[in-house]
CSV table of C-alpha atoms in Angstrom, one decimal:
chain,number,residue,atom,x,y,z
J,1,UNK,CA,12.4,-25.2,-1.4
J,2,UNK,CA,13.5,-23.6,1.9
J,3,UNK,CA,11.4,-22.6,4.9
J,4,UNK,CA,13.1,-20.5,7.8
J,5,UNK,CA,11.4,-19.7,11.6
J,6,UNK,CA,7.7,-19.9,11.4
J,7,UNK,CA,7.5,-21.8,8.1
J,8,UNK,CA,9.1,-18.6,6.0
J,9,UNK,CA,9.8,-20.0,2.7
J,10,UNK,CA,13.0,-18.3,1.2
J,11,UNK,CA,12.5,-19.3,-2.3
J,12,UNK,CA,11.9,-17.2,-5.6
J,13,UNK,CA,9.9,-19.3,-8.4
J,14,UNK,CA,10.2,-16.8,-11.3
J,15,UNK,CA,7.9,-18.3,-14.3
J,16,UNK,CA,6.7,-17.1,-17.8
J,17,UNK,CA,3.1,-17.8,-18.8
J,18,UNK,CA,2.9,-17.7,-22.5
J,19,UNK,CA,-1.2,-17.3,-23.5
J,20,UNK,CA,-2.9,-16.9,-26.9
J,21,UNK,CA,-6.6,-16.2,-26.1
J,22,UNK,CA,-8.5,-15.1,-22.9
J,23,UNK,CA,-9.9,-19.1,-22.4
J,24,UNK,CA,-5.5,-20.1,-22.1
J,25,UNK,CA,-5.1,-16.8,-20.1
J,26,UNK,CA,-8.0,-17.8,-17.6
J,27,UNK,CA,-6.3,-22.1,-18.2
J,28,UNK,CA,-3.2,-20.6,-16.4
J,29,UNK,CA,-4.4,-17.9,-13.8
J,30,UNK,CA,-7.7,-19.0,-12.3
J,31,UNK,CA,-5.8,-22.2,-11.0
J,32,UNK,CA,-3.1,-20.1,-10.1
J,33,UNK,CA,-4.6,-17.7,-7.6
J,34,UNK,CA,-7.2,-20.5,-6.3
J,35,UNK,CA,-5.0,-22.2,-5.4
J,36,UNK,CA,-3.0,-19.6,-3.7
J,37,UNK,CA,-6.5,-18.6,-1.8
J,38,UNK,CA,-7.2,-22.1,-0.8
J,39,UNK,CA,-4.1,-22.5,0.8
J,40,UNK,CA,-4.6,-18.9,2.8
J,41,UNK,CA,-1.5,-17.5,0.8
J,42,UNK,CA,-1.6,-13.3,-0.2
J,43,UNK,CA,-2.3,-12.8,-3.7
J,44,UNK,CA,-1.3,-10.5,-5.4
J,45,UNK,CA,-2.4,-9.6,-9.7
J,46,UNK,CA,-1.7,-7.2,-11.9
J,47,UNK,CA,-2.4,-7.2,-15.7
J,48,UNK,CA,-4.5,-5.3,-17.9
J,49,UNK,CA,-7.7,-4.0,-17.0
J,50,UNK,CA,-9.4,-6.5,-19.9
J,51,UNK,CA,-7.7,-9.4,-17.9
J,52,UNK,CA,-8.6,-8.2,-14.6
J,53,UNK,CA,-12.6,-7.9,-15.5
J,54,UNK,CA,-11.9,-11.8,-17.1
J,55,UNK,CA,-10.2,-12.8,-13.9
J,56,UNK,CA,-13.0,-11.0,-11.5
J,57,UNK,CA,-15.7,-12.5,-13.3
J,58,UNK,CA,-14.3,-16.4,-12.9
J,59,UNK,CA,-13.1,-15.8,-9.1
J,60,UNK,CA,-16.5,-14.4,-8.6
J,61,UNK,CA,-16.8,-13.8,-4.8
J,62,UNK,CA,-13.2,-15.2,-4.3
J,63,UNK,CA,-11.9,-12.0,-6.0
J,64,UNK,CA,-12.3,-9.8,-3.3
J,65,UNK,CA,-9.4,-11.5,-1.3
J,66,UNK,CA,-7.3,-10.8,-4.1
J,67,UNK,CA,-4.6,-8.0,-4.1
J,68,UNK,CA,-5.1,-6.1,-7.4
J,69,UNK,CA,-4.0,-3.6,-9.8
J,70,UNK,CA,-4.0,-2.5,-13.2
J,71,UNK,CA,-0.1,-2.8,-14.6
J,72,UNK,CA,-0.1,0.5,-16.6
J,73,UNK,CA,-0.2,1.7,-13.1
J,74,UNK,CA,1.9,-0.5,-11.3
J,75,UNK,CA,5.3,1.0,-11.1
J,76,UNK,CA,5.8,3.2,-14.0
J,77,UNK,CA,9.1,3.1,-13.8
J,78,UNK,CA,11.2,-0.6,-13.3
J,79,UNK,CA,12.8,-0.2,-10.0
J,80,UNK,CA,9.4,1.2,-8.4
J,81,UNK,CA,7.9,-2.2,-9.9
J,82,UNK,CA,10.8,-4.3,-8.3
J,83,UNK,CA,10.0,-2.6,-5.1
J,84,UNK,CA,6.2,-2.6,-5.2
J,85,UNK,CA,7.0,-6.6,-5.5
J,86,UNK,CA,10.1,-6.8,-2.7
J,87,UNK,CA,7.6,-4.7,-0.3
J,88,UNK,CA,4.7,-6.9,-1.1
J,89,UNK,CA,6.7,-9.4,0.1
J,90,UNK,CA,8.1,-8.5,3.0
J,91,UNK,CA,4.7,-7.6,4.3
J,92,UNK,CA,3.3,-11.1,3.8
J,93,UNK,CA,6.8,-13.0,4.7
J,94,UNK,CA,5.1,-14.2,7.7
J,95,UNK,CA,2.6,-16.0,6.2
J,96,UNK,CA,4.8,-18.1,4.0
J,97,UNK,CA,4.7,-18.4,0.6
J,98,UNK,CA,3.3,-15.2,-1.4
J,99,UNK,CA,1.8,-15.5,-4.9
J,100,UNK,CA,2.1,-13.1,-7.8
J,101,UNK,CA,0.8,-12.6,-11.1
J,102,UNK,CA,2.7,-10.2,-13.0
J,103,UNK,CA,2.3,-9.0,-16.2
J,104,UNK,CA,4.4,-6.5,-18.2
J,105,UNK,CA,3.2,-4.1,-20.5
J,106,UNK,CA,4.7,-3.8,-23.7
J,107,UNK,CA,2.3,-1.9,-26.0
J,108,UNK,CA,3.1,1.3,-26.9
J,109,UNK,CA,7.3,1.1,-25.5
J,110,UNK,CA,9.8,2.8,-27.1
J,111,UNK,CA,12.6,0.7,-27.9
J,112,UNK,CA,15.1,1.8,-25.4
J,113,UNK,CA,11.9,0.8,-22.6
J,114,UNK,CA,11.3,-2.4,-23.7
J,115,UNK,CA,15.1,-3.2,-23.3
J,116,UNK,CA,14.8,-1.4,-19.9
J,117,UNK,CA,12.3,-3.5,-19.1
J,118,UNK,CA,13.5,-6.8,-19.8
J,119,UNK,CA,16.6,-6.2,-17.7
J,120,UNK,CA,14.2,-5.7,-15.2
J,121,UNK,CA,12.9,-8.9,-15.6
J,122,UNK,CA,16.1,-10.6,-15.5
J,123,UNK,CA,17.2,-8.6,-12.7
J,124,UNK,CA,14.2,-10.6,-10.7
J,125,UNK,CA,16.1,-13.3,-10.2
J,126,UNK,CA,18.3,-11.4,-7.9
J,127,UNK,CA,16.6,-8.6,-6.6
J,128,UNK,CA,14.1,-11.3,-5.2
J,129,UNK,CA,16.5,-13.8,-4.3
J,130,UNK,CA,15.6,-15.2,-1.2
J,131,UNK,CA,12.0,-14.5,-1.1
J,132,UNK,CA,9.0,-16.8,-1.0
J,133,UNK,CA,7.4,-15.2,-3.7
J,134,UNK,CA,6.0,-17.7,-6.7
J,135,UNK,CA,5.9,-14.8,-9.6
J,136,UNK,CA,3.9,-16.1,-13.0
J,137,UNK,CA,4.6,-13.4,-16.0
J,138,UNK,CA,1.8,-13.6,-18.7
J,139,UNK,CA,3.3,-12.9,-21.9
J,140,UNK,CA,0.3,-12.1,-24.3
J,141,UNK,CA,1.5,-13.8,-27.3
J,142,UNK,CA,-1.0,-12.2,-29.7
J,143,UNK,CA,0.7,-8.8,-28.9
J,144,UNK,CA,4.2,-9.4,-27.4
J,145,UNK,CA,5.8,-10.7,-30.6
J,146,UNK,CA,8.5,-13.2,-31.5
J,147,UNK,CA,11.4,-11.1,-30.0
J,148,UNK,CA,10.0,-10.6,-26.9
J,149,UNK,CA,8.7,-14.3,-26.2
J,150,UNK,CA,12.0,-15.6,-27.2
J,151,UNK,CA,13.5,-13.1,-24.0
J,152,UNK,CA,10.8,-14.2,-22.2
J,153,UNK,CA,12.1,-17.5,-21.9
J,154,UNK,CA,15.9,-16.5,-20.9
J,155,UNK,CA,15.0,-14.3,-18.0
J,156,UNK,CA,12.5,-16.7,-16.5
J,157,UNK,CA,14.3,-19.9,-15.3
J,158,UNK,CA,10.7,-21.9,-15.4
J,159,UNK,CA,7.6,-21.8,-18.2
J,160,UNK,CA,4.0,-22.0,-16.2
J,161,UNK,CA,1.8,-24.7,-17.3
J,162,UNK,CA,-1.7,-24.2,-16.7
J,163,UNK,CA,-0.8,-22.6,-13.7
J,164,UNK,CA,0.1,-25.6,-11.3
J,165,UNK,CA,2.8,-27.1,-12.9
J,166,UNK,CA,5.9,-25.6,-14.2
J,167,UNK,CA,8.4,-26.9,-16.8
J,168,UNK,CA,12.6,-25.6,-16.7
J,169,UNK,CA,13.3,-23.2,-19.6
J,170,UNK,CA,15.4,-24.2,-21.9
J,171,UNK,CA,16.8,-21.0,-22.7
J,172,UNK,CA,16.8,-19.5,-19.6
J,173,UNK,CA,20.4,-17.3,-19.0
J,174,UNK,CA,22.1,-15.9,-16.1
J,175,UNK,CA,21.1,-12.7,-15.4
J,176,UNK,CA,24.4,-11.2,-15.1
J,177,UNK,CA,25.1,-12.6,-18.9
J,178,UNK,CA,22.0,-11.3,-20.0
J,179,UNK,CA,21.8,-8.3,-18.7
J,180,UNK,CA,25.2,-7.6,-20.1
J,181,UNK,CA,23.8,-8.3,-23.5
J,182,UNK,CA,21.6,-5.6,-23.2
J,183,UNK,CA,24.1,-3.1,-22.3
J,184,UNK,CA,26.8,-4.3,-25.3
J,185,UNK,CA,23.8,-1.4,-26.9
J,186,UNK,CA,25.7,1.6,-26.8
J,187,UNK,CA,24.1,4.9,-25.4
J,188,UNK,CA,23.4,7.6,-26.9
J,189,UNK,CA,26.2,10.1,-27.7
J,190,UNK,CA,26.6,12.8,-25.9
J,191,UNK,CA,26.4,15.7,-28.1
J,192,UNK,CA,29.4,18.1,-28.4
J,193,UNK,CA,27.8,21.3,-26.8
J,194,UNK,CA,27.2,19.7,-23.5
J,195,UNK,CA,27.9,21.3,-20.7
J,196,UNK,CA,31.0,19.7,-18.9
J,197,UNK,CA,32.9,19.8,-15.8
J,198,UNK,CA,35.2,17.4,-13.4
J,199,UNK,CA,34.6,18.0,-10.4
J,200,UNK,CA,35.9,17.0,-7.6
J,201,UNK,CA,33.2,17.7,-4.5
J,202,UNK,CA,30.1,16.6,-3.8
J,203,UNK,CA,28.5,20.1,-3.4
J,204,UNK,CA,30.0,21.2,-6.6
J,205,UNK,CA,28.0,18.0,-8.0
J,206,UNK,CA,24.5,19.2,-7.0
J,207,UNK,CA,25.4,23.0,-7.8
J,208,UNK,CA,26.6,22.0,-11.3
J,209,UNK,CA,23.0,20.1,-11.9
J,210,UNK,CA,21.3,22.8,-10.4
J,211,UNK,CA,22.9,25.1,-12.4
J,212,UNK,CA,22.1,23.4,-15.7
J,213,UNK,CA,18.4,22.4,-14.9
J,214,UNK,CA,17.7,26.0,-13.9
J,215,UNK,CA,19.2,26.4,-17.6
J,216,UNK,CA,16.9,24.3,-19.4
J,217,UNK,CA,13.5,25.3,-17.8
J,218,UNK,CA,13.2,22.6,-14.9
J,219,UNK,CA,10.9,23.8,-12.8
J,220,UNK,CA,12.3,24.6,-8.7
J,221,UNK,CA,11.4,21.2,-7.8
J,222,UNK,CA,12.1,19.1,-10.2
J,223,UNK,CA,15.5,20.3,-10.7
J,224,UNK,CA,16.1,20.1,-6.7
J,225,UNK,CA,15.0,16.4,-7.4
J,226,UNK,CA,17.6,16.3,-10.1
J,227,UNK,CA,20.2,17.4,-8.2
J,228,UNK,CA,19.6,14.6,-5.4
J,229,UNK,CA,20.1,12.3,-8.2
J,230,UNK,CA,22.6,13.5,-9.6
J,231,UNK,CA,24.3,13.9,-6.1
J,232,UNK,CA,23.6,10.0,-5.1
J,233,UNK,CA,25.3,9.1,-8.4
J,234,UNK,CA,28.0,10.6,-8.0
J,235,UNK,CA,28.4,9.3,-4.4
J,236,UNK,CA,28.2,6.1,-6.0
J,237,UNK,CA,30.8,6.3,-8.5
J,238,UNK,CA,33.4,8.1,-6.2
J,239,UNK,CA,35.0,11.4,-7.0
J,240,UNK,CA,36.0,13.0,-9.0
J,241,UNK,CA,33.3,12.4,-12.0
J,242,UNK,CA,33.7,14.3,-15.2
J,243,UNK,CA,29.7,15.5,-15.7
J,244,UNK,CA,28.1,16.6,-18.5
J,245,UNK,CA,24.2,17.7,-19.1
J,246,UNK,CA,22.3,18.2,-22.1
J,247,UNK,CA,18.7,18.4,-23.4
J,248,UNK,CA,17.4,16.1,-25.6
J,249,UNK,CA,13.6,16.4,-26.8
J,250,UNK,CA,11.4,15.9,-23.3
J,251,UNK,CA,14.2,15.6,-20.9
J,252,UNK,CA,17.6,16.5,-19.5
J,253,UNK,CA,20.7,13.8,-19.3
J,254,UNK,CA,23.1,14.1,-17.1
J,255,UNK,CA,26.2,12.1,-17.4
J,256,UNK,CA,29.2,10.7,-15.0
J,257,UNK,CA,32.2,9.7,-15.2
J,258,UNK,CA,34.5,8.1,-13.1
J,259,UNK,CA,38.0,7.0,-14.9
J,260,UNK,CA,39.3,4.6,-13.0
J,261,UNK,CA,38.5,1.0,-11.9
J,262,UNK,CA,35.2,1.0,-10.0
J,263,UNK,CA,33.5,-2.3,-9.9
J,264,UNK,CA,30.0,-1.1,-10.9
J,265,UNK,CA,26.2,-3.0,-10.5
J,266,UNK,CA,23.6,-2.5,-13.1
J,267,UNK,CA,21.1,-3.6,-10.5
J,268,UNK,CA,22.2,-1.1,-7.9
J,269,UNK,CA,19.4,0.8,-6.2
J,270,UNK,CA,16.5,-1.4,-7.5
J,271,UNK,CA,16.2,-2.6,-3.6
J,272,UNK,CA,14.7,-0.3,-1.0
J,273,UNK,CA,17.4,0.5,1.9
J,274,UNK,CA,17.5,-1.4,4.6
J,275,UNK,CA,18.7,-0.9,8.2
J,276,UNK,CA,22.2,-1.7,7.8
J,277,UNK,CA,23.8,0.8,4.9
J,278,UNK,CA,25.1,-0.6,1.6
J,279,UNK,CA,26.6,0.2,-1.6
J,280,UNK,CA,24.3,2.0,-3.9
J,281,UNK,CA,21.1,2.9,-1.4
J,282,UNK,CA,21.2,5.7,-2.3
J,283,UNK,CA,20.7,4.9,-6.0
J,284,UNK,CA,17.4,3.4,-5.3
J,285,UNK,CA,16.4,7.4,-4.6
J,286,UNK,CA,18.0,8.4,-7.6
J,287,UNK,CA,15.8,5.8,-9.7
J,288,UNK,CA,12.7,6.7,-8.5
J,289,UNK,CA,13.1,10.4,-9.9
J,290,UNK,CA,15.2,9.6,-13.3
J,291,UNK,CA,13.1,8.1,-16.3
J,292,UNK,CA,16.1,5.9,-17.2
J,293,UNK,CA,19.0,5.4,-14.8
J,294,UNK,CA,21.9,3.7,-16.6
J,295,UNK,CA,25.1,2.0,-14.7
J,296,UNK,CA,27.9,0.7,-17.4
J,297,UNK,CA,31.2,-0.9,-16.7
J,298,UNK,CA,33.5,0.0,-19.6
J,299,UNK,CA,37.0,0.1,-20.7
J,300,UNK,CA,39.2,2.5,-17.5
J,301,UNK,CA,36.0,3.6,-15.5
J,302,UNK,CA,32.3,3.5,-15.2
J,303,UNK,CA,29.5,5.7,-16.7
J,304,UNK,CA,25.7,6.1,-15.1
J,305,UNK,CA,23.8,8.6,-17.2
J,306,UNK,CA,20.4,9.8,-15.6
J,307,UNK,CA,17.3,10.8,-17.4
J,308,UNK,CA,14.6,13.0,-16.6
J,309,UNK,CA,11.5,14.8,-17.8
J,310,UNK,CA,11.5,18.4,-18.5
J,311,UNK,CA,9.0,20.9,-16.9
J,312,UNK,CA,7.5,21.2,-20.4
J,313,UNK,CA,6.8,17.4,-20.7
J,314,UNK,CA,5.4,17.2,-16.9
J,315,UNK,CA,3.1,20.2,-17.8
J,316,UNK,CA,1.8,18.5,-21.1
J,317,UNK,CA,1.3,15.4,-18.9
C-alpha cells in the first residue's frame, strides 16, 4: 500500500464477496462499512434495495453517514458505473482511503450484457488503478449461478472474507487476457442491406449518421446524439472508416471500420477526460449515449460498432 501528500493512499483493492443468505451478506458488509465509519473513511454502497433495508436496519443510526444507492440505478450503462466510482473517488481522495461496496446486477441481462458487464468488472483493475478505493463486489450466489461466480473470481484479484480479511484469488486473470476472451465472441453480422459508405471526412461522418437515423425514425435529438457518437468514433479510429448503419429490433448499429494497423483499447473512454487531452476522451462521450459501444482489434484494422435505442423504444420506456 502506497500513501502520497497528505496520507493519499494510491492503491486499488478490488474484492469479490461471495454470500448465500442475508445473515453471510450482513457477515461480510456490516464489518465492512463499520469499519470504514470508525476510521472516518467515505462510504459508499450500492446493492439491491432488499440489501439496503438489511444493511440500514443493522447500521441503525450509523447509516445515515453512509453514501447509498440502489444498483439498478447506479449507472445503467458500464462506463457511467466506472465513472460514478472514479468520481466518487476523486472527491474523497483527500481523505485517504475510500470504501465501496459494489454490487452488480445480473437478474434479468441479456446475454450479450452480462458479458458487457463482466468486462467491466475486469476493466476495474485498470480504470481504478491508482486509487485508494477498497471495492467489495457481492456476488449473490443463490441467483448469480455457477458461470458467473467462476468469472467472479478471475476479474477480482482478492475473495472478501467476512469483510476484514481478504484471501488472493486463485483464478484471478489479467484483465487484458480476460477481456480478450470475451471479445474472441464474434459480433453480430452485419446484414447485407446496410447502408454503407467510406468516407473520408469527419463531416461526411456525422452527415452519413444523421442521414440514416433520420431514416429509421430517431427522433431530432437522439439522432444529433448519434451523430456525436458516431463522430468521436470515428475520430478515434482515424480516417477514412468504411461505415455502415442498420436497424435491428429496438435500436440502430452503426459500424466503423478502419483497415489498417490502429493499436486499439477496449477500455477507451470508460475514464472521464481530464485536463490534459488523451487518446480516446472523446469515446467516454460516445459511451454515455450508445447502449453497447464495442472496440475490436482484428486481422488488418479495427472495428467499434455503436448501439443505440430507437425513438420507438425510448417512447415505450
Amino acid at each position: 500500500m502506497r500513501c502520497v501528500g497528505g496520507g493519499r493512499m494510491t492503491e486499488f483493492i478490488h474484492e469479490a464477496g461471495l454470500y448465500g443468505s442475508d445473515d453471510e451478506f450482513l457477515g461480510m458488509a456490516v464489518p465492512f462499512v463499520r469499519d470504514g465509519l470508525d476510521r472516518g473513511e467515505p462510504v459508499m454502497v450500492t446493492t439491491t434495495a432488499g440489501n439496503l433495508a438489511l444493511l440500514g436496519a443493522a447500521l441503525g443510526d450509523d447509516a445515515r453517514r453512509v453514501d447509498y444507492a440502489e444498483s439498478a440505478y447506479f449507472g445503467r450503462r458500464t462506463a457511467q458505473r466506472a465513472a460514478a466510482f472514479l468520481r466518487y473517488w476523486e472527491r474523497n481522495a483527500a481523505r485517504g482511503r475510500v470504501r465501496v461496496l459494489a454490487e452488480p446486477v445480473w437478474a434479468g441481462r441479456s446475454a450479450r450484457d452480462v458479458v458487457t458487464w463482466k468486462r467491466m468488472e475486469s476493466g476495474l483493475n485498470v480504470i481504478l488503478a491508482g486509487t485508494g478505493v477498497w471495492m467489495i463486489c457481492p456476488y449473490d450466489t443463490r441467483t448469480a449461478g455457477p458461470g458467473l461466480v467462476e468469472d467472479a473470481l478471475r476479474t477480482h484479484p482478492s475473495i472478501s472474507v467476512g469483510g476484514r480479511e481478504r484471501r488472493p484469488s486463485p483464478t484471478y486473470t489479467d484483465p487484458a487476457r480476460f477481456i480478450g476472451e470475451c471479445d474472441r465472441e464474434p459480433l453480430p453480422e452485419i446484414p447485407r442491406d446496410a447502408a454503407v459508405a467510406t468516407i473520408g471526412h469527419l463531416r461526411r461522418v456525422r452527415h452519413f449518421a444523421g442521414e440514416q437515423a433520420r431514416l429509421h425514425g430517431l427522433a431530432e435529438d437522439r439522432a444529433a446524439m448519434l451523430c456525436v457518437a458516431v463522430h468521436e468514433a470515428a475520430r478515434y479510429l482515424g480516417l477514412p472508416v468504411t461505415a455502415r448503419m442498420w436497424e435491428t429490433f429496438g435500436a440502430l448499429v452503426c459500424d466503423l471500420w478502419a483497415g489498417r494497423e490502429t493499436e486499439c483499447d477496449p477500455l477507451a473512454g470508460f475514464t472521464p477526460p481530464g485536463p490534459a487531452e488523451r487518446p480516446g476522451d472523446g469515446l467516454w462521450v460516445a459511451r454515455q449515449i450508445c447502449d453497447y459501444l464495442d472496440i475490436r482489434q482484428e486481422e488488418g484494422g479495427c472495428r467499434i460498432r455503436l448501439q443505440a435505442a430507437t425513438s420507438r423504444l425510448q417512447e415505450s420506456a
